Coordinates of C-alpha atoms in Angstrom, one line a residue:
M1218 CA 88.1 171.6 166.4
D1219 CA 84.9 170.7 164.5
K1220 CA 84.3 167.0 164.1
M1221 CA 85.5 166.5 160.1
N1222 CA 89.0 168.0 161.4
R1223 CA 89.1 165.5 164.2
S1224 CA 88.7 163.0 161.7
F1225 CA 91.7 164.1 159.7
V1226 CA 93.8 164.3 162.8
V1227 CA 92.7 160.5 163.7
F1228 CA 93.5 159.3 160.6
F1229 CA 97.1 160.7 159.9
S1230 CA 97.9 159.5 163.3
S1231 CA 97.7 156.3 162.4
S1232 CA 101.0 154.3 161.6
K1233 CA 98.8 152.1 159.3
N1234 CA 97.1 154.7 157.6
I1235 CA 100.3 156.5 156.9
A1236 CA 102.0 153.4 155.7
A1237 CA 98.9 153.0 153.2
L1238 CA 99.0 156.3 152.2
A1239 CA 102.9 155.9 151.2
S1240 CA 102.0 152.3 149.1
L1241 CA 99.0 154.4 147.3
A1242 CA 101.7 157.2 146.5
A1243 CA 104.2 154.9 145.4
V1244 CA 101.8 152.9 142.8
V1245 CA 100.6 156.5 141.4
A1246 CA 104.0 157.4 140.9
V1247 CA 104.8 154.3 138.9
L1248 CA 101.5 154.6 137.0
L1249 CA 102.7 157.8 136.1
L1250 CA 106.3 156.9 135.0
L1251 CA 104.6 154.1 132.9
F1252 CA 102.2 156.3 131.2
R1253 CA 104.8 158.8 130.3
W1254 CA 106.9 156.3 129.0
C1255 CA 104.7 154.6 126.9
G1256 CA 103.7 158.2 125.5
R1257 CA 107.2 158.8 124.6
E1258 CA 107.5 155.5 122.8
G1259 CA 104.6 156.2 120.7
E1260 CA 106.0 159.7 120.0
E1261 CA 109.4 157.9 118.9
L1262 CA 107.9 155.5 116.2
S1263 CA 108.0 157.1 112.9
L1264 CA 104.8 158.1 111.2
Y1265 CA 104.2 157.9 107.4
H1266 CA 101.3 159.0 105.3
I1267 CA 100.4 156.3 103.0
S1268 CA 97.4 156.6 100.1
Q1269 CA 96.7 153.5 97.9
E1270 CA 94.5 153.1 95.0
S1271 CA 90.9 151.9 95.1
V1272 CA 90.4 150.4 91.8
W1273 CA 94.2 149.6 90.9
S1274 CA 94.0 150.7 87.3
G1275 CA 96.3 149.0 84.7
V1276 CA 96.3 145.3 86.4
S1277 CA 93.3 142.7 86.0
L1278 CA 92.3 141.5 89.3
M1279 CA 89.4 139.6 87.9
G1280 CA 87.0 141.0 91.2
K1281 CA 89.2 140.9 93.4
E1282 CA 89.6 144.6 93.9
R1283 CA 88.5 144.7 97.5
S1284 CA 90.6 141.7 98.3
V1285 CA 93.6 143.2 97.2
S1286 CA 92.8 146.5 98.8
A1287 CA 92.2 144.6 102.2
F1288 CA 95.5 142.5 101.8
S1289 CA 97.1 145.5 101.0
G1290 CA 95.9 147.6 104.5
D1291 CA 96.7 144.1 106.5
L1292 CA 100.0 144.0 104.6
L1293 CA 100.9 147.9 106.0
K1294 CA 100.0 146.8 109.6
A1295 CA 102.2 143.6 109.8
L1296 CA 105.2 146.1 108.1
A1297 CA 104.5 148.7 110.8
E1298 CA 104.5 145.8 113.6
Q1299 CA 107.9 144.4 112.2
Q1300 CA 109.9 147.5 111.5
K1301 CA 108.2 149.8 114.5
V1302 CA 106.9 152.1 112.3
R1303 CA 103.6 153.5 112.2
F1304 CA 101.6 153.8 108.6
R1305 CA 98.2 156.1 108.2
V1306 CA 96.5 154.7 105.3
N1307 CA 93.8 156.5 103.2
M1308 CA 92.1 155.4 99.7
V1309 CA 92.2 157.5 96.9
P1310 CA 89.5 156.9 93.7
S1311 CA 92.0 157.0 91.0
R1312 CA 95.7 156.9 90.4
R1313 CA 95.9 160.5 89.0
E1314 CA 95.2 162.2 92.3
L1315 CA 96.9 159.4 94.0
L1316 CA 100.3 160.8 92.1
A1317 CA 99.3 164.4 92.8
L1318 CA 99.3 164.0 96.6
L1319 CA 102.6 162.3 96.2
E1320 CA 103.9 164.9 94.4
E1321 CA 102.4 167.9 96.4
Q1322 CA 104.0 165.9 99.5
E1323 CA 100.7 165.5 100.8
V1324 CA 101.8 161.8 101.4
D1325 CA 104.8 160.0 101.9
G1326 CA 104.3 157.1 99.6
V1327 CA 101.3 155.4 97.6
L1328 CA 100.4 151.7 97.0
T1329 CA 99.9 151.2 93.1
A1330 CA 100.4 149.3 89.9
L1331 CA 102.2 152.1 88.4
E1332 CA 105.1 150.5 86.1
P1333 CA 108.6 151.4 87.1
S1334 CA 109.3 152.5 83.8
F1335 CA 112.2 154.3 82.6
A1336 CA 110.4 157.3 82.6
N1337 CA 108.9 156.9 85.9
K1338 CA 112.1 155.9 87.6
Q1339 CA 113.3 159.5 86.7
K1340 CA 110.6 160.7 89.1
Y1341 CA 110.1 158.2 91.6
L1342 CA 111.4 155.3 93.9
F1343 CA 109.8 152.1 93.7
S1344 CA 109.7 149.3 96.2
D1345 CA 110.0 145.5 95.3
P1346 CA 106.7 144.4 94.1
Y1347 CA 104.4 143.0 97.1
L1348 CA 102.2 141.4 94.9
R1349 CA 103.3 140.4 91.5
L1350 CA 100.8 140.3 88.6
G1351 CA 102.8 139.6 85.3
D1352 CA 102.2 137.4 82.8
V1353 CA 102.6 133.8 83.1
L1354 CA 103.0 130.8 80.9
I1355 CA 100.0 128.5 81.0
L1356 CA 100.4 124.6 79.5
R1357 CA 98.6 121.8 79.5
S1358 CA 98.4 119.8 82.4
S1359 CA 100.6 116.9 80.8
L1360 CA 103.1 118.7 79.2
P1361 CA 106.2 119.3 81.0
L1362 CA 108.1 122.6 81.3
R1363 CA 111.5 120.8 81.4
G1364 CA 113.1 121.4 77.7
F1365 CA 109.8 123.2 76.2
N1366 CA 112.0 125.8 74.5
E1367 CA 114.4 122.9 73.2
Q1368 CA 111.8 121.1 71.4
A1369 CA 110.5 122.3 68.1
T1370 CA 109.0 125.5 67.3
K1371 CA 105.8 126.3 69.7
L1372 CA 102.9 128.1 69.0
I1373 CA 102.0 130.5 71.9
G1374 CA 98.6 132.4 72.3
V1375 CA 98.9 136.0 73.1
H1376 CA 96.9 139.1 73.6
V1377 CA 97.3 141.4 70.7
S1378 CA 98.3 144.0 73.2
D1379 CA 100.9 141.8 74.8
L1380 CA 103.0 140.7 71.7
P1381 CA 105.1 144.0 71.6
I1382 CA 106.4 143.8 75.1
L1383 CA 107.0 139.9 76.1
G1384 CA 110.1 139.6 74.0
L1385 CA 109.9 136.0 74.0
E1386 CA 111.9 135.1 70.7
S1387 CA 115.1 135.3 72.3
Q1388 CA 114.3 132.5 75.0
G1389 CA 113.5 129.8 72.0
N1390 CA 111.7 129.1 68.9
F1391 CA 108.4 130.6 69.8
E1392 CA 105.7 131.6 67.1
F1393 CA 102.8 133.5 68.1
R1394 CA 99.0 133.3 67.6
V1395 CA 97.6 136.8 68.3
Y1396 CA 94.1 137.0 70.2
D1397 CA 91.6 139.8 70.7
N1398 CA 89.9 137.7 73.4
I1399 CA 92.6 135.9 75.2
L1400 CA 90.2 133.4 76.7
N1401 CA 89.6 131.8 73.0
A1402 CA 93.5 130.9 73.8
L1403 CA 92.6 128.7 76.5
T1404 CA 90.1 126.6 74.7
D1405 CA 92.5 126.3 72.0
L1406 CA 95.4 125.3 74.3
E1407 CA 93.0 122.5 75.8
Q1408 CA 92.2 121.2 72.4
S1409 CA 95.9 121.2 71.7
K1410 CA 95.4 123.6 68.5
I1411 CA 98.1 125.8 70.2
D1412 CA 100.9 125.0 72.6
G1413 CA 101.0 127.5 75.3
A1414 CA 99.0 130.7 76.1
I1415 CA 100.2 133.9 78.0
F1416 CA 98.0 134.9 80.5
A1417 CA 98.3 137.6 83.7
A1418 CA 98.7 136.0 86.7
M1419 CA 95.4 136.5 88.6
P1420 CA 93.2 135.3 85.6
A1421 CA 95.5 132.6 84.7
Y1422 CA 95.3 131.4 88.6
I1423 CA 91.2 131.5 88.6
Y1424 CA 91.1 129.8 85.0
T1425 CA 93.2 127.2 85.7
R1426 CA 91.7 126.3 89.6
G1427 CA 88.1 126.7 87.9
F1428 CA 86.8 125.7 84.4
Y1429 CA 90.2 124.2 83.4
D1430 CA 91.4 122.5 86.6
R1431 CA 93.6 119.7 85.7
Q1432 CA 93.8 120.4 82.2
L1433 CA 95.8 123.8 82.2
K1434 CA 98.7 124.5 84.8
I1435 CA 100.5 127.4 85.4
A1436 CA 104.3 126.8 84.3
T1437 CA 106.4 129.9 85.3
T1438 CA 106.5 132.6 87.7
P1439 CA 105.7 136.1 85.9
L1440 CA 107.6 137.0 83.0
T1441 CA 106.7 140.6 83.1
Q1442 CA 107.3 143.4 85.8
E1443 CA 103.6 144.2 86.8
G1444 CA 102.5 144.1 90.4
L1445 CA 101.7 146.5 93.3
R1446 CA 104.4 148.6 94.7
L1447 CA 105.0 151.4 97.2
V1448 CA 106.0 154.2 95.3
T1449 CA 107.7 157.7 96.9
L1450 CA 109.3 160.9 95.5
K1451 CA 113.1 160.4 95.3
G1452 CA 115.0 161.6 98.1
H1453 CA 116.4 161.0 101.5
R1454 CA 112.9 160.4 103.5
G1455 CA 111.7 158.1 99.9
E1456 CA 114.9 156.0 99.9
K1457 CA 114.3 155.3 103.9
I1458 CA 110.6 154.4 103.6
V1459 CA 111.4 152.0 100.6
Q1460 CA 114.2 150.3 102.4
L1461 CA 112.1 149.7 105.6
F1462 CA 109.2 148.4 103.6
N1463 CA 111.3 146.2 101.2
D1464 CA 113.3 144.7 104.3
G1465 CA 109.8 144.5 106.3
L1466 CA 108.4 142.5 103.1
K1467 CA 111.4 139.9 103.0
S1468 CA 110.9 139.3 106.8
I1469 CA 106.9 138.8 106.6
Q1470 CA 107.4 136.5 103.7
A1471 CA 110.2 134.3 105.2
N1472 CA 108.0 134.1 108.3
G1473 CA 105.0 132.9 107.1
T1474 CA 102.8 135.9 107.2
Y1475 CA 102.4 136.9 103.8
D1476 CA 101.2 133.5 102.4
R1477 CA 98.9 133.6 105.7
M1478 CA 97.3 136.8 104.5
I1479 CA 97.4 135.8 100.5
D1480 CA 95.3 132.8 101.6
Q1481 CA 93.0 134.7 103.8
W1482 CA 92.3 137.1 100.8
G1483 CA 91.8 134.4 98.5
L1484 CA 94.5 135.6 96.3
V1485 CA 97.6 134.2 94.7
N1486 CA 101.4 134.3 95.4
P1487 CA 102.8 133.4 92.0
E1488 CA 106.1 132.5 93.6
R1489 CA 104.2 129.9 95.0
L1490 CA 103.2 128.0 92.0
D1491 CA 104.2 124.8 91.1
T1492 CA 106.8 125.6 87.9
Q1493 CA 107.6 121.5 87.6

């Protein structure tokens, strides 16, 4: 018997060495089971392919497009963790390409500012808005909102493109002054030439906390439905994705995660604005 074979015989004949080998084998077996279990757990998580706009066409973001994109990505991560699913996300430069990917079923859903109009609802399913960007009412800081509609006729500044869709006539006695440049409405409002102005939420937030800080205030949550949503094709899979998205969104809004991400990226939650 050569030297190497004799060494093996001596090693295996030792009870201590046999016990050590048994312990090592047990550890290896446990590790293999853990790796296999973790692999199965990862495979069981549903995977959804999501595309999002990079330019967010159709809404005014005042130069915060990158912040909105980053917020949207973080939102999906938080929702995936909350709902025990996986999202694989990619950016698309235009809404046309985005919707083409959805209609060709190359992705399961898209993040977009597409409006949930009657025509669009015939083709798509829409989640609850995860970032509301609709028009809000701006007043002078000294003017209370309570009783605003009940007083004498109010003169409200609006952009020419907003006048047909606001439908405020049924909510009180309003007259409208139409502006080609809505920024002029803020000047007139500050100088008491008009009683209020209608502005998209993001610009309203920036101006009332910037140049017009303590002079003007946002007095309402959004009056219109513009915002960012998850959009899917109609069908069972689309319904499932929208439902888990909505459920997860409610959860992270309730536990404070949503507002922390809003603050992190310098955005605005219109539901959190002072409306007194």
